[in-house]
mmCIF file of C-alpha atoms in Angstrom:
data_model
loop_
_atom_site.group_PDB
_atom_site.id
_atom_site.type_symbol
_atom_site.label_atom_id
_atom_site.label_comp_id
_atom_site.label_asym_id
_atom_site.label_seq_id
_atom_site.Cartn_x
_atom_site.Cartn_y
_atom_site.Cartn_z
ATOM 1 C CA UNK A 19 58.249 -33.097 62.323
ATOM 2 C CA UNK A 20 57.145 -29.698 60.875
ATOM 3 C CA UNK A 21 59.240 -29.023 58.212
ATOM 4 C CA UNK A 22 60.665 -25.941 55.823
ATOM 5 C CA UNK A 23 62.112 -26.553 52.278
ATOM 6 C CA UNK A 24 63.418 -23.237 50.779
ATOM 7 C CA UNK A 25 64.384 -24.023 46.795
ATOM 8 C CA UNK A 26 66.596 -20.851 45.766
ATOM 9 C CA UNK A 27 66.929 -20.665 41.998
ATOM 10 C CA UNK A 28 70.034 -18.899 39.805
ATOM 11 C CA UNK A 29 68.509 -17.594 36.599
ATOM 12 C CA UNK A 30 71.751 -15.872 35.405
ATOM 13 C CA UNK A 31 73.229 -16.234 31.875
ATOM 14 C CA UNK A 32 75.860 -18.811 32.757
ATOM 15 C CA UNK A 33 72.604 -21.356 33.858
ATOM 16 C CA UNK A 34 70.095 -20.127 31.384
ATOM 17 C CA UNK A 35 71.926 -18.711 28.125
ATOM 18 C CA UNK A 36 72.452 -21.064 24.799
ATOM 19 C CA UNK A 37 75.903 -22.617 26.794
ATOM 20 C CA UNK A 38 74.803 -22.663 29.913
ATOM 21 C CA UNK A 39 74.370 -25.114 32.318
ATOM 22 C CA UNK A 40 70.900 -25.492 31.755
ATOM 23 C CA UNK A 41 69.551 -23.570 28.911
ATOM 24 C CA UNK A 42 66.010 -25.426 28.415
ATOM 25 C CA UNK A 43 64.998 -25.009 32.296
ATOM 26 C CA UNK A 44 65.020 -28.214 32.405
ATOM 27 C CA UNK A 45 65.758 -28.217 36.354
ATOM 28 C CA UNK A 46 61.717 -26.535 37.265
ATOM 29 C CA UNK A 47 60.412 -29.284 35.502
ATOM 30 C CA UNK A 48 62.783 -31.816 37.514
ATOM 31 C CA UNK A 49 61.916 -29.425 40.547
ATOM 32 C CA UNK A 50 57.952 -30.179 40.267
ATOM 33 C CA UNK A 51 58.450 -33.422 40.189
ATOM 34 C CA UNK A 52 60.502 -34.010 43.382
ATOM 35 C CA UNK A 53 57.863 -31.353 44.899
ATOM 36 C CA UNK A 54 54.661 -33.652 43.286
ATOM 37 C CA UNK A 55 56.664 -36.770 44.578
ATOM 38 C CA UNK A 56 56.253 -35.240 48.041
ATOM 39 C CA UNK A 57 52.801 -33.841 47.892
ATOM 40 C CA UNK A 58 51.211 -37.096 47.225
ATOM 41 C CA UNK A 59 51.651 -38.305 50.834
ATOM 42 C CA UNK A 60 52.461 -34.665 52.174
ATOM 43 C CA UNK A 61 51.287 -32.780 55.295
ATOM 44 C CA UNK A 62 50.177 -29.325 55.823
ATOM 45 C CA UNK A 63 53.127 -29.061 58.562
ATOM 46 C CA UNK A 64 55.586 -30.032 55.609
ATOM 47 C CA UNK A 65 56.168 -26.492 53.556
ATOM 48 C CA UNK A 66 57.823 -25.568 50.569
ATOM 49 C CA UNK A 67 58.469 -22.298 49.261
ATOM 50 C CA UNK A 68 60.453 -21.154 45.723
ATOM 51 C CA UNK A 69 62.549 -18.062 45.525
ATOM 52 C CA UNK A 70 65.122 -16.448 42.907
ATOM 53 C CA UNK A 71 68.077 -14.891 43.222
ATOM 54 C CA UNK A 72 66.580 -12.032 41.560
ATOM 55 C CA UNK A 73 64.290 -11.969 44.153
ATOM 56 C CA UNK A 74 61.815 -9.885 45.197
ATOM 57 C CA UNK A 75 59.710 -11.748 41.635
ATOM 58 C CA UNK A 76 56.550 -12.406 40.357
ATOM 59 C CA UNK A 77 57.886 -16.110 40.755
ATOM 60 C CA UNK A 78 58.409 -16.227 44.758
ATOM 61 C CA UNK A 79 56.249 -18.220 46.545
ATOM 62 C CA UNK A 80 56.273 -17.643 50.165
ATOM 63 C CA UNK A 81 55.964 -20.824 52.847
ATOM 64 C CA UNK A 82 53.027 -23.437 51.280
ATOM 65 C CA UNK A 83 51.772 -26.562 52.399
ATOM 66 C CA UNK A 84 53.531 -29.548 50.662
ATOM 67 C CA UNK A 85 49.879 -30.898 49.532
ATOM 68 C CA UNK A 86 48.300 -31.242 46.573
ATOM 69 C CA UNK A 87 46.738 -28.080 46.534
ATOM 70 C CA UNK A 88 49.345 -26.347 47.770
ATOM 71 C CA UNK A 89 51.115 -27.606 44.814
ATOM 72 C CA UNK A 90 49.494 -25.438 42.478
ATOM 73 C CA UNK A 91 50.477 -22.244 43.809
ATOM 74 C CA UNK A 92 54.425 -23.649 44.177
ATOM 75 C CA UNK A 93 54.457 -24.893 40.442
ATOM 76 C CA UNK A 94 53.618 -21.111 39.524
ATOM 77 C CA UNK A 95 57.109 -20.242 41.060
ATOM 78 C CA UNK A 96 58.824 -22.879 39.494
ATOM 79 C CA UNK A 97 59.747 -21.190 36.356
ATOM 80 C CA UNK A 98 62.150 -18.810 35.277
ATOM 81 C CA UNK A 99 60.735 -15.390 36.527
ATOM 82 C CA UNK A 100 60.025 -13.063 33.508
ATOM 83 C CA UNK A 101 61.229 -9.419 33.126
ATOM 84 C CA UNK A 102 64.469 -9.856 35.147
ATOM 85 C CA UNK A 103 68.003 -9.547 34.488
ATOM 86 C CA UNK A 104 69.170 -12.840 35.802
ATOM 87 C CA UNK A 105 71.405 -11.956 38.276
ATOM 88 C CA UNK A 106 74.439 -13.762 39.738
ATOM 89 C CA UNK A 107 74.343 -12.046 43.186
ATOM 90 C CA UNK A 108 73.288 -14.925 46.080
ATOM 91 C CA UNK A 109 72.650 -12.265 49.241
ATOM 92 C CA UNK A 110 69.362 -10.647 48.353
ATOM 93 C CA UNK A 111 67.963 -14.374 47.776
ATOM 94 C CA UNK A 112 69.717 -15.534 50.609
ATOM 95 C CA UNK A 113 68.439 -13.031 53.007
ATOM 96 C CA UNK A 114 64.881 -13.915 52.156
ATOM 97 C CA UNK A 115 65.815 -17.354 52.673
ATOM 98 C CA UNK A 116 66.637 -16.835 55.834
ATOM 99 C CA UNK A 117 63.849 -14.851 56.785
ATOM 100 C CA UNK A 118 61.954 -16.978 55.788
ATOM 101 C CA UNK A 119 64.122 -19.590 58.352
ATOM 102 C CA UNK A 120 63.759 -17.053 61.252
ATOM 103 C CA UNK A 121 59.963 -16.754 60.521
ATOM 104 C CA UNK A 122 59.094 -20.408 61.027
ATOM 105 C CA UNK A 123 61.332 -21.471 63.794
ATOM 106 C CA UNK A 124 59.157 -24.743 64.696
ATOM 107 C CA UNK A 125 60.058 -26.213 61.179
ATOM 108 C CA UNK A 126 63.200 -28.033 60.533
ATOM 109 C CA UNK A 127 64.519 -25.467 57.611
ATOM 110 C CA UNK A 128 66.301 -26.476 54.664
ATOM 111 C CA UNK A 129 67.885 -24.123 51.883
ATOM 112 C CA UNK A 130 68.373 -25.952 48.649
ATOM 113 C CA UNK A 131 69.992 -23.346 46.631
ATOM 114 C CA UNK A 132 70.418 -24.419 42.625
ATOM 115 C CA UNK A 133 73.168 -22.468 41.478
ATOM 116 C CA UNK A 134 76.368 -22.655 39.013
ATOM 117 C CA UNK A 135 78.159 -20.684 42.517
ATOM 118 C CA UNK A 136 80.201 -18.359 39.698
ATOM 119 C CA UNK A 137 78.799 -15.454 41.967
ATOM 120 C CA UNK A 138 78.960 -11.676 41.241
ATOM 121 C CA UNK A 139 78.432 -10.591 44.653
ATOM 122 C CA UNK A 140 80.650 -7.585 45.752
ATOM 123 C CA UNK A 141 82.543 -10.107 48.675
ATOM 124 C CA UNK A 142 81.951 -13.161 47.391
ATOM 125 C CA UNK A 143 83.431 -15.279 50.446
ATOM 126 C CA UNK A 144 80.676 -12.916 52.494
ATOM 127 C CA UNK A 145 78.039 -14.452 50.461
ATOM 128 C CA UNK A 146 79.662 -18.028 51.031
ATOM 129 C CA UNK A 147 80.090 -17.370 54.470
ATOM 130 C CA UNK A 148 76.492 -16.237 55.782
ATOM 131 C CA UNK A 149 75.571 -19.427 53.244
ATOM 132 C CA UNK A 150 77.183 -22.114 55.968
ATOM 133 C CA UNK A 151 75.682 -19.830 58.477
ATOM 134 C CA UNK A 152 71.516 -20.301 57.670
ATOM 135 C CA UNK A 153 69.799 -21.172 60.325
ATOM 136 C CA UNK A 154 68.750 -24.823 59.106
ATOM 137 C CA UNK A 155 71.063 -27.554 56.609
ATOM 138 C CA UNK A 156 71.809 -25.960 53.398
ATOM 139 C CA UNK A 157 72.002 -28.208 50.019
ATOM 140 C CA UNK A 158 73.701 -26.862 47.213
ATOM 141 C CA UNK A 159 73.074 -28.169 44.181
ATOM 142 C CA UNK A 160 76.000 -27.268 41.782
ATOM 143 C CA UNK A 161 74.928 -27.141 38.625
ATOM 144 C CA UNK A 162 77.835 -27.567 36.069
ATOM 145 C CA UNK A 163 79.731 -29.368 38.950
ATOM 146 C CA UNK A 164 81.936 -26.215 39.383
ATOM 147 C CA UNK A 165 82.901 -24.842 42.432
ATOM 148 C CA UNK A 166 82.183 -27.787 45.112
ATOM 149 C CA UNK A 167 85.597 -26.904 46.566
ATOM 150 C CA UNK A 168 85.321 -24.098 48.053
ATOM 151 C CA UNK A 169 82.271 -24.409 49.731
ATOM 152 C CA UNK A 170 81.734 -24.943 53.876
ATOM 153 C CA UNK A 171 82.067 -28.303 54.836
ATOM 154 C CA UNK A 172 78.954 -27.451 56.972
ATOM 155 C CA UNK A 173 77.328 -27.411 52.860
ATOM 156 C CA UNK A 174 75.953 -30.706 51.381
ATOM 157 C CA UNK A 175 76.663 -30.853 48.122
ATOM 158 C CA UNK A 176 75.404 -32.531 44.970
ATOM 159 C CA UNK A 177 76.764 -31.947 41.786
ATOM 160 C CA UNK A 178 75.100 -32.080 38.560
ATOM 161 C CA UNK A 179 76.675 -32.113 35.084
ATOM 162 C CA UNK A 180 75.149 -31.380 31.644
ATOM 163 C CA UNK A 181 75.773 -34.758 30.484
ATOM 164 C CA UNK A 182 74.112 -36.097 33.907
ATOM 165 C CA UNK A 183 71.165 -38.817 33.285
ATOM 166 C CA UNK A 184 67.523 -36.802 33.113
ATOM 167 C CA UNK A 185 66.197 -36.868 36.599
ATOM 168 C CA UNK A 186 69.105 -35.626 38.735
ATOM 169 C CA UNK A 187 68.413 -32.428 40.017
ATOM 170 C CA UNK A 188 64.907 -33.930 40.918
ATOM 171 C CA UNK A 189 66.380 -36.222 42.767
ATOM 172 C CA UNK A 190 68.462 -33.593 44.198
ATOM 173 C CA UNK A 191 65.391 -31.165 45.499
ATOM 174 C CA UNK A 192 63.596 -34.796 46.531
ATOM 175 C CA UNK A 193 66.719 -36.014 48.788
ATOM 176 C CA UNK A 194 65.822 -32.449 50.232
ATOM 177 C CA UNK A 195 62.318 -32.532 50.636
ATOM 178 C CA UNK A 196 62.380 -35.954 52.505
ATOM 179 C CA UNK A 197 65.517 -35.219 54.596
ATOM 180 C CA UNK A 198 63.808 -34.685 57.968
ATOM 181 C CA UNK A 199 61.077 -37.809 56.943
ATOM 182 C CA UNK A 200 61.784 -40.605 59.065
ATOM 183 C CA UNK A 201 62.340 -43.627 57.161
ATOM 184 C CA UNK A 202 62.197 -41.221 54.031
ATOM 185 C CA UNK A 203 65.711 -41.803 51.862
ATOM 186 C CA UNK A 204 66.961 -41.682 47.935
ATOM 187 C CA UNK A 205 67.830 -44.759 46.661
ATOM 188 C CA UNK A 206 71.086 -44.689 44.614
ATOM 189 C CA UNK A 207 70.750 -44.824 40.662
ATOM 190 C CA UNK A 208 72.119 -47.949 38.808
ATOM 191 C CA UNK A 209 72.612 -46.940 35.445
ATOM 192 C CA UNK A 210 69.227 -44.788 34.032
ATOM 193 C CA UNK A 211 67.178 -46.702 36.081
ATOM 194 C CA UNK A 212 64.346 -45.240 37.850
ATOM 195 C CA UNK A 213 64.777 -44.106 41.317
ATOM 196 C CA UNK A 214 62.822 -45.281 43.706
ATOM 197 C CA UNK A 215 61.900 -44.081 47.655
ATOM 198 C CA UNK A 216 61.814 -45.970 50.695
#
């Protein structure tokens, strides 16, 4: 099944800063390796693409192949994007995102958006709103674990604290990526131990 994974990344102070929720960027690295997971046995009708909320960046990377070349050009949009303010606003991301949706409509579409959700936008039950509303399933993955309340039901969420074993917003972005695989699932961690896929 041709598939679309959207990864929407909040760079704002509250994520990045020396408290934040993840101050070392920890999650792109975490993020390349659920995407490198996937390449390895990907398929040029599997995408991926990477945008910001501070979008339009020199770090967006528009619909790729989920191969190993197309790897390369999505690991130069995993990062944090550089001369931007780091804004908490979700709609300008969001409407790429769903663009981006509208653009491919033979893909299954998935937004995984990697957020603390303590959003600045002027009406911020708008912004949650046309969220539920993207034309595909939408993950959010709640970094900080803040916030999971008052999302849509229609919203999978996973929630991800700073004391959280290394690996877990990988295996976030991967439980993504392989969602519309067949056979594809995330096996549950025991402990630290390694995940592994079925």
């Amino acid at each position: 099944m041709p598939t679309l994974l959207i990864a929407l990344s909040d760079d704002s102070g509250s994520i990045t800063g020396a408290s934040g929720t993840d101050p070392l960027s920890q999650r792109y690295r975490e993020m390349r390796a659920a995407f490198k997971a996937v390449a390895r046995r990907g398929s040029r009708r599997e995408l991926g693409a990477v945008l910001h909320f501070d979008t339009p960046t020199g770090a967006d990377v528009w619909p790729t192949p989920l191969t190993r070349f197309g790897l390369r050009r999505l690991h130069r949009g995993l990062r944090l994007p550089r001369g931007v303010a780091g804004t908490s606003e979700l709609l300008p991301g969001l409407g790429q995102a769903i663009a981006l949706a509208q653009a491919h409509p033979g893909h299954e579409a998935t937004l995984a958006v990697l957020s603390d959700f303590m959003l600045l936008d002027a009406d911020t039950q708008q912004a949650l709103d046309e969220l539920a509303r993207f034309p595909g399933d939408v993950h959010a993955i709640v970094l900080g674990g803040l916030m999971i309340g008052s999302l849509d039901e229609r919203i999978v969420t996973s929630s991800v604290m700073r004391d959280d074993p290394p690996g877990a917003v990988g295996r976030a972005v991967f439980a993504s990526l392989v969602q519309h695989r067949p056979g594809s699932s995330v096996v549950p961690l025991t402990g630290l131990q390694e995940e592994h896929a079925t």
